[in-house]
């Protein structure tokens, strides 16, 4: 089996860190539970300049490395790898964040996973040609059996894979998200992800 796993708010608690950054930089105090929009500019009511500052701060290497691991992710992913499955971390982070993102994975016991930066959101100038970069046309040539994703905006991309089982990680900003078909399932945590996959593949998670 081949797994697609998003990085932010699937592997690590990015949004919680951004609430702290917005409070520190702009005195915008929004509790994590009230982050109702995937668009952080809208969530924190920022102008364009403030939003750019927020994103720059959130993507500084030392900040990226400080993000807390989402409980259970490394254990479950390593179990998949041990069973011979492939795991691709497909992030919408800019390529400039590749090295600290790779370091974060390595430091959290995920040195065996493959990492790619996908231009999910058309952020011009964030991306450049490289072996770890993907444009959507490259992404659509890949094959996946399962996906873990939190972003409502990524769902249309995942619909391009008709047999893909998509686990939508339950977050405040995807509560009103409409799923296109029965291949999309809301999951609460990595325990739920593990159980869902095992139920489909068999009790021990083998192919």
mmCIF file of C-alpha atoms in Angstrom:
data_model
loop_
_atom_site.group_PDB
_atom_site.id
_atom_site.type_symbol
_atom_site.label_atom_id
_atom_site.label_comp_id
_atom_site.label_asym_id
_atom_site.label_seq_id
_atom_site.Cartn_x
_atom_site.Cartn_y
_atom_site.Cartn_z
ATOM 1 C CA UNK A 1 0.000 0.000 0.000
ATOM 2 C CA UNK A 2 1.056 3.577 -0.653
ATOM 3 C CA UNK A 3 0.147 6.312 1.810
ATOM 4 C CA UNK A 4 -0.115 10.076 1.251
ATOM 5 C CA UNK A 5 0.208 12.012 4.520
ATOM 6 C CA UNK A 6 -0.041 15.774 4.823
ATOM 7 C CA UNK A 7 2.463 17.460 7.149
ATOM 8 C CA UNK A 8 0.899 20.409 8.977
ATOM 9 C CA UNK A 9 -1.820 19.506 11.460
ATOM 10 C CA UNK A 10 -1.538 15.837 10.561
ATOM 11 C CA UNK A 11 2.024 15.208 11.751
ATOM 12 C CA UNK A 12 2.497 18.326 13.870
ATOM 13 C CA UNK A 13 0.423 20.961 15.646
ATOM 14 C CA UNK A 14 1.061 23.856 13.279
ATOM 15 C CA UNK A 15 -2.139 25.806 13.831
ATOM 16 C CA UNK A 16 -1.609 25.853 17.599
ATOM 17 C CA UNK A 17 1.810 27.401 17.024
ATOM 18 C CA UNK A 18 0.348 29.971 14.651
ATOM 19 C CA UNK A 19 -2.142 31.076 17.311
ATOM 20 C CA UNK A 20 0.843 31.802 19.562
ATOM 21 C CA UNK A 21 2.697 33.630 16.769
ATOM 22 C CA UNK A 22 -0.326 35.793 15.912
ATOM 23 C CA UNK A 23 -0.775 36.722 19.567
ATOM 24 C CA UNK A 24 2.909 37.566 19.924
ATOM 25 C CA UNK A 25 3.299 39.575 16.718
ATOM 26 C CA UNK A 26 -0.075 41.300 16.400
ATOM 27 C CA UNK A 27 -1.833 40.798 19.742
ATOM 28 C CA UNK A 28 -4.446 38.756 17.867
ATOM 29 C CA UNK A 29 -5.672 36.298 20.473
ATOM 30 C CA UNK A 30 -7.661 33.533 18.809
ATOM 31 C CA UNK A 31 -7.990 30.250 20.741
ATOM 32 C CA UNK A 32 -7.089 27.165 18.749
ATOM 33 C CA UNK A 33 -10.688 25.908 18.949
ATOM 34 C CA UNK A 34 -11.792 29.108 17.161
ATOM 35 C CA UNK A 35 -9.485 28.667 14.169
ATOM 36 C CA UNK A 36 -12.504 28.170 11.924
ATOM 37 C CA UNK A 37 -10.813 28.963 8.631
ATOM 38 C CA UNK A 38 -7.954 27.180 6.889
ATOM 39 C CA UNK A 39 -7.073 30.646 5.567
ATOM 40 C CA UNK A 40 -5.088 32.062 8.503
ATOM 41 C CA UNK A 41 -5.313 35.601 7.145
ATOM 42 C CA UNK A 42 -9.075 35.372 7.615
ATOM 43 C CA UNK A 43 -8.810 33.544 10.934
ATOM 44 C CA UNK A 44 -6.622 36.222 12.521
ATOM 45 C CA UNK A 45 -8.124 39.171 10.581
ATOM 46 C CA UNK A 46 -4.775 40.275 9.160
ATOM 47 C CA UNK A 47 -3.955 42.646 6.337
ATOM 48 C CA UNK A 48 -1.711 41.453 3.524
ATOM 49 C CA UNK A 49 1.489 42.738 5.118
ATOM 50 C CA UNK A 50 0.663 41.177 8.484
ATOM 51 C CA UNK A 51 -0.191 37.886 6.812
ATOM 52 C CA UNK A 52 3.147 37.800 5.019
ATOM 53 C CA UNK A 53 4.936 38.463 8.311
ATOM 54 C CA UNK A 54 2.954 35.674 9.965
ATOM 55 C CA UNK A 55 3.886 33.192 7.234
ATOM 56 C CA UNK A 56 7.538 34.206 7.246
ATOM 57 C CA UNK A 57 7.725 33.789 11.014
ATOM 58 C CA UNK A 58 5.922 30.433 10.923
ATOM 59 C CA UNK A 59 8.321 29.109 8.272
ATOM 60 C CA UNK A 60 11.584 30.126 9.927
ATOM 61 C CA UNK A 61 13.659 26.941 10.390
ATOM 62 C CA UNK A 62 13.845 27.194 14.164
ATOM 63 C CA UNK A 63 10.078 27.699 14.357
ATOM 64 C CA UNK A 64 9.342 24.763 12.036
ATOM 65 C CA UNK A 65 11.577 22.552 14.154
ATOM 66 C CA UNK A 66 9.713 23.561 17.317
ATOM 67 C CA UNK A 67 6.290 22.313 16.199
ATOM 68 C CA UNK A 68 4.930 19.624 18.504
ATOM 69 C CA UNK A 69 4.279 16.171 17.089
ATOM 70 C CA UNK A 70 0.660 15.136 16.727
ATOM 71 C CA UNK A 71 0.337 12.264 19.211
ATOM 72 C CA UNK A 72 0.776 8.801 17.741
ATOM 73 C CA UNK A 73 1.790 9.765 14.211
ATOM 74 C CA UNK A 74 5.368 8.467 14.215
ATOM 75 C CA UNK A 75 4.398 5.184 15.871
ATOM 76 C CA UNK A 76 1.629 4.428 13.357
ATOM 77 C CA UNK A 77 3.670 5.472 10.326
ATOM 78 C CA UNK A 78 6.623 3.370 11.409
ATOM 79 C CA UNK A 79 4.324 0.385 11.835
ATOM 80 C CA UNK A 80 3.178 0.885 8.231
ATOM 81 C CA UNK A 81 6.780 1.089 7.049
ATOM 82 C CA UNK A 82 7.744 -2.001 9.019
ATOM 83 C CA UNK A 83 4.991 -3.887 7.192
ATOM 84 C CA UNK A 84 6.386 -2.898 3.808
ATOM 85 C CA UNK A 85 4.038 -0.035 2.973
ATOM 86 C CA UNK A 86 5.314 3.178 1.377
ATOM 87 C CA UNK A 87 4.675 6.568 2.996
ATOM 88 C CA UNK A 88 4.965 9.903 1.198
ATOM 89 C CA UNK A 89 4.719 13.136 3.173
ATOM 90 C CA UNK A 90 3.185 15.612 0.721
ATOM 91 C CA UNK A 91 3.265 19.146 2.133
ATOM 92 C CA UNK A 92 2.045 22.481 0.841
ATOM 93 C CA UNK A 93 4.968 24.180 2.561
ATOM 94 C CA UNK A 94 7.275 26.181 0.290
ATOM 95 C CA UNK A 95 10.428 24.495 -0.916
ATOM 96 C CA UNK A 96 12.438 26.873 1.259
ATOM 97 C CA UNK A 97 11.014 24.884 4.185
ATOM 98 C CA UNK A 98 12.171 21.523 2.812
ATOM 99 C CA UNK A 99 15.398 21.150 4.812
ATOM 100 C CA UNK A 100 13.988 21.979 8.274
ATOM 101 C CA UNK A 101 10.912 19.872 7.452
ATOM 102 C CA UNK A 102 13.175 16.950 6.553
ATOM 103 C CA UNK A 103 15.109 17.534 9.780
ATOM 104 C CA UNK A 104 11.887 17.563 11.822
ATOM 105 C CA UNK A 105 10.895 14.204 10.345
ATOM 106 C CA UNK A 106 14.315 12.726 11.055
ATOM 107 C CA UNK A 107 14.277 14.004 14.641
ATOM 108 C CA UNK A 108 10.846 12.459 15.213
ATOM 109 C CA UNK A 109 11.814 8.988 14.031
ATOM 110 C CA UNK A 110 10.442 9.369 10.523
ATOM 111 C CA UNK A 111 13.711 9.288 8.609
ATOM 112 C CA UNK A 112 12.381 6.546 6.309
ATOM 113 C CA UNK A 113 9.469 8.508 4.847
ATOM 114 C CA UNK A 114 9.779 10.394 1.561
ATOM 115 C CA UNK A 115 9.058 14.142 1.658
ATOM 116 C CA UNK A 116 7.786 16.276 -1.209
ATOM 117 C CA UNK A 117 6.699 19.912 -1.424
ATOM 118 C CA UNK A 118 3.555 20.128 -3.563
ATOM 119 C CA UNK A 119 2.315 23.432 -4.962
ATOM 120 C CA UNK A 120 -1.153 22.739 -3.561
ATOM 121 C CA UNK A 121 -2.294 26.327 -3.337
ATOM 122 C CA UNK A 122 -0.639 28.097 -6.270
ATOM 123 C CA UNK A 123 1.668 30.157 -4.090
ATOM 124 C CA UNK A 124 3.776 31.746 -6.810
ATOM 125 C CA UNK A 125 7.438 32.334 -6.008
ATOM 126 C CA UNK A 126 7.276 29.821 -3.158
ATOM 127 C CA UNK A 127 8.298 27.046 -5.483
ATOM 128 C CA UNK A 128 11.180 26.187 -7.758
ATOM 129 C CA UNK A 129 12.234 23.191 -9.793
ATOM 130 C CA UNK A 130 13.824 20.454 -7.715
ATOM 131 C CA UNK A 131 13.795 16.734 -7.073
ATOM 132 C CA UNK A 132 11.638 17.172 -3.967
ATOM 133 C CA UNK A 133 9.131 19.542 -5.587
ATOM 134 C CA UNK A 134 5.850 18.606 -7.230
ATOM 135 C CA UNK A 135 3.425 20.550 -9.356
ATOM 136 C CA UNK A 136 -0.118 19.210 -9.519
ATOM 137 C CA UNK A 137 0.463 17.565 -12.887
ATOM 138 C CA UNK A 138 3.358 15.599 -11.336
ATOM 139 C CA UNK A 139 1.254 14.695 -8.334
ATOM 140 C CA UNK A 140 -1.554 13.328 -10.488
ATOM 141 C CA UNK A 141 0.880 10.837 -12.048
ATOM 142 C CA UNK A 142 1.496 9.238 -8.650
ATOM 143 C CA UNK A 143 -0.471 6.370 -7.133
ATOM 144 C CA UNK A 144 -1.854 6.261 -3.595
ATOM 145 C CA UNK A 145 -4.130 3.873 -1.687
ATOM 146 C CA UNK A 146 -4.698 5.917 1.466
ATOM 147 C CA UNK A 147 -4.428 9.612 2.341
ATOM 148 C CA UNK A 148 -4.370 11.607 5.596
ATOM 149 C CA UNK A 149 -5.244 15.284 5.086
ATOM 150 C CA UNK A 150 -6.832 18.125 7.068
ATOM 151 C CA UNK A 151 -7.241 20.874 4.467
ATOM 152 C CA UNK A 152 -10.650 21.374 2.836
ATOM 153 C CA UNK A 153 -8.832 22.911 -0.134
ATOM 154 C CA UNK A 154 -6.909 19.687 -0.788
ATOM 155 C CA UNK A 155 -10.019 17.547 -1.192
ATOM 156 C CA UNK A 156 -10.525 18.392 -4.909
ATOM 157 C CA UNK A 157 -6.957 17.254 -5.628
ATOM 158 C CA UNK A 158 -7.536 13.959 -3.864
ATOM 159 C CA UNK A 159 -10.709 13.369 -5.852
ATOM 160 C CA UNK A 160 -8.458 12.786 -8.862
ATOM 161 C CA UNK A 161 -7.703 9.352 -7.397
ATOM 162 C CA UNK A 162 -11.023 7.478 -7.721
ATOM 163 C CA UNK A 163 -10.131 4.562 -5.428
ATOM 164 C CA UNK A 164 -8.248 6.556 -2.803
ATOM 165 C CA UNK A 165 -9.411 6.191 0.802
ATOM 166 C CA UNK A 166 -9.076 9.647 2.370
ATOM 167 C CA UNK A 167 -8.948 10.135 6.135
ATOM 168 C CA UNK A 168 -9.788 13.753 6.947
ATOM 169 C CA UNK A 169 -8.096 14.661 10.221
ATOM 170 C CA UNK A 170 -10.693 16.331 12.423
ATOM 171 C CA UNK A 171 -9.751 19.984 12.938
ATOM 172 C CA UNK A 172 -11.729 23.166 13.761
ATOM 173 C CA UNK A 173 -11.320 24.536 10.212
ATOM 174 C CA UNK A 174 -12.823 21.532 8.440
ATOM 175 C CA UNK A 175 -15.992 21.105 10.491
ATOM 176 C CA UNK A 176 -18.258 22.384 7.717
ATOM 177 C CA UNK A 177 -16.452 20.512 4.981
ATOM 178 C CA UNK A 178 -18.642 18.481 2.644
ATOM 179 C CA UNK A 179 -17.137 15.191 1.549
ATOM 180 C CA UNK A 180 -17.642 14.297 -2.122
ATOM 181 C CA UNK A 181 -18.212 10.564 -1.630
ATOM 182 C CA UNK A 182 -17.939 7.622 0.736
ATOM 183 C CA UNK A 183 -14.171 7.353 0.183
ATOM 184 C CA UNK A 184 -13.741 10.316 2.542
ATOM 185 C CA UNK A 185 -13.944 9.627 6.270
ATOM 186 C CA UNK A 186 -13.442 11.940 9.244
ATOM 187 C CA UNK A 187 -10.946 10.653 11.813
ATOM 188 C CA UNK A 188 -10.258 12.020 15.286
ATOM 189 C CA UNK A 189 -6.655 10.975 15.863
ATOM 190 C CA UNK A 190 -3.896 8.580 14.820
ATOM 191 C CA UNK A 191 -5.468 5.756 16.820
ATOM 192 C CA UNK A 192 -8.572 6.119 14.638
ATOM 193 C CA UNK A 193 -6.396 6.260 11.513
ATOM 194 C CA UNK A 194 -4.609 3.060 12.474
ATOM 195 C CA UNK A 195 -7.878 1.261 13.194
ATOM 196 C CA UNK A 196 -9.510 2.410 9.959
ATOM 197 C CA UNK A 197 -6.584 1.176 7.860
ATOM 198 C CA UNK A 198 -6.398 -2.122 9.714
ATOM 199 C CA UNK A 199 -10.128 -2.707 9.260
ATOM 200 C CA UNK A 200 -9.716 -2.312 5.504
ATOM 201 C CA UNK A 201 -6.489 -4.293 5.153
ATOM 202 C CA UNK A 202 -7.068 -6.913 7.824
ATOM 203 C CA UNK A 203 -6.483 -6.954 11.562
ATOM 204 C CA UNK A 204 -2.696 -6.911 11.337
ATOM 205 C CA UNK A 205 -2.423 -4.186 8.702
ATOM 206 C CA UNK A 206 -0.804 -6.353 6.034
ATOM 207 C CA UNK A 207 -1.681 -6.079 2.362
#
